[in-house]
């Protein structure tokens, strides 16, 4: 399984770097998405034009997000067709843009149940944490103060297992389960159409959480999420302002590239896995 996982990731990376025009198009869409999110956060709703701009950005940003995901999933579908038929023609940037603009609404529709589920999970976790978290820290804090005052020695803060449990559920839900399910639904929607994806939704979800699928996603997660996080929040001290600014720009460029390429490679590697025929159980002898 490890060999197949590594081969899927390497093959997906090779195909991603082979088609630079499509990657430049996706980079432009991704940069536009980040710019819209920044403007949405930075604009203050004080005047009517600012309120209108905020509303426009709030509507446009999700559309750009699903357009980008359609581009990535379409590239995965084209990659599978090329490998199956032996063709060498790459997916052009113009065709990729046209297909994504006419098909992104399918990804929105197939994602609506997951969006509702995400809202429900966030609501239930918030209510549960507020309910079970009441007066949890107070006894611990008072006990810590009493022990430290009598012993006059620094004591390690005990682990709040309830908070740790809710945090674990939250990270697993929004960092693993929902994204992995969404990727497989997007890939099937682009490959088989909206109706075909809906008909095979049970099979798609079962394959989404297969061991190799989870392993591919975790390997990609280290590239498009963990590494950019450390690059973004790890500051580089320098006595020269221009040198420190150069380090900041280099980190931002690296984060941009790692998130885009890492996510694209992960989705396309999962596309290779999801397209493989499932082994049929052996028929028993009559």
Coordinates of C-alpha atoms in Angstrom, one line a residue:
X1 CA 0.0 0.0 0.0
X2 CA 2.8 2.4 0.8
X3 CA 4.4 1.8 -2.6
X4 CA 1.1 2.4 -4.5
X5 CA 0.5 5.5 -2.4
X6 CA 4.0 6.9 -3.2
X7 CA 3.6 6.0 -6.9
X8 CA 0.2 7.8 -7.1
X9 CA 1.6 11.0 -5.5
X10 CA 4.7 11.0 -7.7
X11 CA 2.7 10.4 -10.9
X12 CA 0.3 13.1 -10.0
X13 CA 3.1 15.5 -9.3
X14 CA 4.8 14.7 -12.6
X15 CA 1.6 15.4 -14.5
X16 CA 1.0 18.6 -12.6
X17 CA 4.4 20.0 -13.4
X18 CA 4.1 18.9 -17.0
X19 CA 1.2 21.1 -17.8
X20 CA 2.4 24.6 -16.9
X21 CA -0.3 26.7 -18.7
X22 CA -3.1 25.1 -16.7
X23 CA -1.2 25.5 -13.5
X24 CA -0.6 29.2 -14.2
X25 CA -4.3 29.6 -14.8
X26 CA -5.1 27.9 -11.5
X27 CA -2.5 30.1 -9.8
X28 CA -4.2 33.2 -11.2
X29 CA -7.6 32.0 -9.9
X30 CA -6.1 31.1 -6.5
X31 CA -4.4 34.5 -6.2
X32 CA -7.7 36.2 -7.1
X33 CA -9.5 34.1 -4.4
X34 CA -6.9 35.1 -1.8
X35 CA -7.2 38.8 -2.8
X36 CA -11.0 38.7 -2.5
X37 CA -10.8 37.1 1.0
X38 CA -8.3 39.8 2.1
X39 CA -10.5 42.5 0.8
X40 CA -13.6 41.0 2.4
X41 CA -11.8 41.0 5.8
X42 CA -10.2 44.4 5.5
X43 CA -13.2 46.4 4.2
X44 CA -15.2 48.0 7.0
X45 CA -18.9 48.2 6.5
X46 CA -19.4 52.0 7.0
X47 CA -20.8 53.3 3.8
X48 CA -23.2 51.9 1.2
X49 CA -20.5 51.2 -1.4
X50 CA -18.5 49.3 1.1
X51 CA -21.5 47.3 2.1
X52 CA -22.1 46.5 -1.5
X53 CA -18.5 45.5 -2.1
X54 CA -18.5 43.3 1.0
X55 CA -21.6 41.5 -0.3
X56 CA -20.1 41.1 -3.8
X57 CA -16.9 39.7 -2.3
X58 CA -18.9 37.3 -0.1
X59 CA -20.7 35.9 -3.1
X60 CA -17.7 35.9 -5.5
X61 CA -15.2 34.2 -3.2
X62 CA -17.1 30.9 -2.9
X63 CA -17.7 30.9 -6.6
X64 CA -14.0 31.3 -7.3
X65 CA -13.3 28.5 -4.8
X66 CA -15.5 26.0 -6.6
X67 CA -14.2 27.1 -10.0
X68 CA -10.7 26.4 -8.8
X69 CA -11.8 22.9 -7.5
X70 CA -13.5 22.2 -10.8
X71 CA -10.2 23.0 -12.6
X72 CA -8.2 20.7 -10.3
X73 CA -10.7 17.8 -10.6
X74 CA -11.0 18.3 -14.4
X75 CA -7.3 18.0 -14.7
X76 CA -7.4 14.8 -12.7
X77 CA -10.1 13.4 -15.0
X78 CA -8.1 14.4 -18.1
X79 CA -5.0 12.8 -16.6
X80 CA -6.9 9.5 -16.2
X81 CA -8.1 9.5 -19.8
X82 CA -4.6 10.2 -21.0
X83 CA -3.2 7.3 -19.1
X84 CA -6.0 4.9 -20.2
X85 CA -6.0 5.7 -23.9
X86 CA -2.3 6.5 -24.3
X87 CA -2.9 10.0 -25.6
X88 CA -0.2 12.7 -25.1
X89 CA -2.4 15.8 -25.6
X90 CA -2.6 17.9 -22.5
X91 CA -5.7 19.7 -21.2
X92 CA -5.4 23.3 -22.6
X93 CA -5.9 26.3 -20.3
X94 CA -8.7 27.6 -22.4
X95 CA -10.7 24.4 -22.4
X96 CA -10.0 24.0 -18.7
X97 CA -11.4 27.5 -18.0
X98 CA -14.4 27.0 -20.2
X99 CA -15.2 23.6 -18.6
X100 CA -14.9 25.0 -15.1
X101 CA -17.1 28.0 -15.7
X102 CA -19.8 25.7 -17.1
X103 CA -19.6 22.9 -14.5
X104 CA -18.6 24.5 -11.2
X105 CA -22.3 24.6 -10.2
X106 CA -22.4 20.8 -10.1
X107 CA -19.7 20.9 -7.4
X108 CA -21.7 23.4 -5.4
X109 CA -24.8 21.2 -5.5
X110 CA -22.9 18.0 -4.5
X111 CA -21.3 19.9 -1.7
X112 CA -24.5 21.3 -0.2
X113 CA -25.1 18.3 2.1
X114 CA -21.5 18.5 3.4
X115 CA -21.8 22.2 4.0
X116 CA -25.0 21.6 6.0
X117 CA -23.3 18.8 7.9
X118 CA -20.3 21.1 8.7
X119 CA -22.6 23.8 10.1
X120 CA -24.4 21.2 12.1
X121 CA -21.2 19.7 13.5
X122 CA -19.9 23.2 14.4
X123 CA -23.1 24.1 16.1
X124 CA -23.4 20.8 18.1
X125 CA -19.7 20.9 19.1
X126 CA -20.2 24.5 20.3
X127 CA -23.3 23.7 22.3
X128 CA -21.7 20.5 23.8
X129 CA -18.5 22.3 24.7
X130 CA -20.4 25.1 26.4
X131 CA -22.5 22.6 28.3
X132 CA -19.8 20.2 29.4
X133 CA -17.2 22.9 29.8
X134 CA -19.0 24.9 32.5
X135 CA -17.1 25.1 35.7
X136 CA -14.5 22.7 34.4
X137 CA -11.5 24.9 34.7
X138 CA -12.4 26.5 38.0
X139 CA -11.7 23.5 40.3
X140 CA -8.6 22.7 38.4
X141 CA -7.3 26.3 38.7
X142 CA -8.1 26.5 42.4
X143 CA -6.4 23.2 43.1
X144 CA -3.4 24.3 41.2
X145 CA -3.1 27.5 43.2
X146 CA -3.4 25.7 46.5
X147 CA -0.8 23.1 45.5
X148 CA 1.6 25.7 44.2
X149 CA 1.1 27.9 47.2
X150 CA 1.9 25.1 49.7
X151 CA 4.8 23.5 47.8
X152 CA 6.2 26.8 46.3
X153 CA 7.2 24.8 43.2
X154 CA 6.1 25.2 39.6
X155 CA 3.5 22.5 38.7
X156 CA 2.5 21.3 35.2
X157 CA -1.0 22.3 34.2
X158 CA -3.1 19.1 34.0
X159 CA -4.7 18.2 30.7
X160 CA -8.3 19.1 30.3
X161 CA -9.5 16.0 28.6
X162 CA -12.9 17.4 27.7
X163 CA -11.4 20.3 25.8
X164 CA -8.9 17.9 24.2
X165 CA -11.7 15.6 23.1
X166 CA -13.8 18.4 21.5
X167 CA -10.7 19.8 19.8
X168 CA -9.9 16.4 18.4
X169 CA -13.4 15.9 17.0
X170 CA -13.3 19.3 15.5
X171 CA -9.9 18.8 13.8
X172 CA -10.8 15.4 12.5
X173 CA -14.2 16.6 11.2
X174 CA -13.0 19.7 9.4
X175 CA -9.5 18.7 8.6
X176 CA -9.9 15.1 7.5
X177 CA -13.5 13.7 7.2
X178 CA -15.3 16.5 5.4
X179 CA -12.5 17.5 3.0
X180 CA -11.8 13.9 2.1
X181 CA -15.4 13.2 1.4
X182 CA -15.7 16.4 -0.6
X183 CA -12.7 15.6 -2.8
X184 CA -14.1 12.2 -3.8
X185 CA -17.5 13.7 -4.5
X186 CA -16.0 16.4 -6.7
X187 CA -13.9 13.9 -8.6
X188 CA -16.9 11.7 -9.3
X189 CA -19.0 14.7 -10.3
X190 CA -16.5 15.9 -12.9
X191 CA -15.8 12.3 -14.1
X192 CA -19.4 10.8 -14.1
X193 CA -21.7 13.9 -13.9
X194 CA -23.9 15.0 -11.1
X195 CA -26.4 12.2 -11.5
X196 CA -23.7 9.5 -11.6
X197 CA -22.0 10.9 -8.5
X198 CA -25.3 10.9 -6.6
X199 CA -26.1 7.3 -7.6
X200 CA -22.7 6.1 -6.4
X201 CA -22.5 8.3 -3.3
X202 CA -22.4 5.3 -0.8
X203 CA -19.5 3.7 -2.8
X204 CA -17.7 7.0 -3.1
X205 CA -17.8 7.6 0.7
X206 CA -16.7 4.1 1.4
X207 CA -13.7 4.5 -0.9
X208 CA -13.0 8.0 0.5
X209 CA -12.1 6.5 3.9
X210 CA -10.2 3.5 2.6
X211 CA -6.8 3.2 4.2
X212 CA -4.9 4.2 1.1
X213 CA -7.1 7.2 0.4
X214 CA -6.6 8.4 4.0
X215 CA -2.8 7.8 3.6
X216 CA -2.7 9.9 0.4
X217 CA -4.6 12.7 2.0
X218 CA -2.4 12.7 5.1
X219 CA 0.8 12.8 3.0
X220 CA -0.7 15.7 1.0
X221 CA -1.8 17.4 4.2
X222 CA 1.8 17.7 5.3
X223 CA 2.5 19.5 2.1
X224 CA -0.4 21.9 1.6
X225 CA -1.2 22.6 5.3
X226 CA 1.4 21.7 7.9
X227 CA 4.5 23.0 6.1
X228 CA 2.9 26.3 5.0
X229 CA 1.7 26.8 8.6
X230 CA 5.2 26.6 10.0
X231 CA 6.6 28.8 7.2
X232 CA 3.9 31.4 7.7
X233 CA 4.2 31.7 11.4
X234 CA 7.9 31.1 11.9
X235 CA 9.5 34.6 11.9
X236 CA 13.0 35.2 10.7
X237 CA 14.8 37.8 12.7
X238 CA 17.2 40.2 10.9
X239 CA 18.9 43.5 11.7
X240 CA 18.3 44.7 8.1
X241 CA 14.8 45.7 7.3
X242 CA 15.1 44.9 3.5
X243 CA 16.5 41.5 4.3
X244 CA 13.7 40.7 6.7
X245 CA 11.2 41.9 4.1
X246 CA 12.8 39.6 1.5
X247 CA 12.5 36.7 3.9
X248 CA 8.8 37.5 4.4
X249 CA 8.1 37.7 0.7
X250 CA 10.0 34.4 0.1
X251 CA 7.9 32.7 2.8
X252 CA 4.7 34.0 1.4
X253 CA 5.6 32.8 -2.1
X254 CA 6.6 29.4 -0.7
X255 CA 3.3 29.2 1.2
X256 CA 1.3 30.1 -1.9
X257 CA 3.1 27.5 -4.0
X258 CA 3.0 24.7 -1.4
X259 CA -0.8 25.2 -0.8
X260 CA -1.7 25.3 -4.5
X261 CA 0.6 22.5 -5.7
X262 CA 0.2 20.4 -2.6
X263 CA -3.6 20.5 -2.8
X264 CA -3.6 19.9 -6.6
X265 CA -1.2 16.9 -6.3
X266 CA -3.3 15.5 -3.4
X267 CA -6.6 15.7 -5.3
X268 CA -5.1 14.2 -8.5
X269 CA -3.5 11.4 -6.6
X270 CA -6.9 10.7 -4.9
X271 CA -8.4 10.8 -8.4
X272 CA -6.1 8.0 -9.5
X273 CA -7.0 6.0 -6.5
X274 CA -10.8 6.5 -6.8
X275 CA -10.8 5.5 -10.5
X276 CA -9.3 2.1 -9.9
X277 CA -11.8 -0.8 -10.1
X278 CA -12.6 -2.3 -6.8
X279 CA -11.6 -5.9 -6.4
X280 CA -14.7 -8.1 -6.6
X281 CA -15.1 -10.8 -4.0
X282 CA -14.2 -14.3 -5.2
X283 CA -17.3 -16.4 -6.0
X284 CA -17.7 -19.5 -4.0
X285 CA -17.7 -22.7 -5.8
X286 CA -21.1 -24.1 -6.4

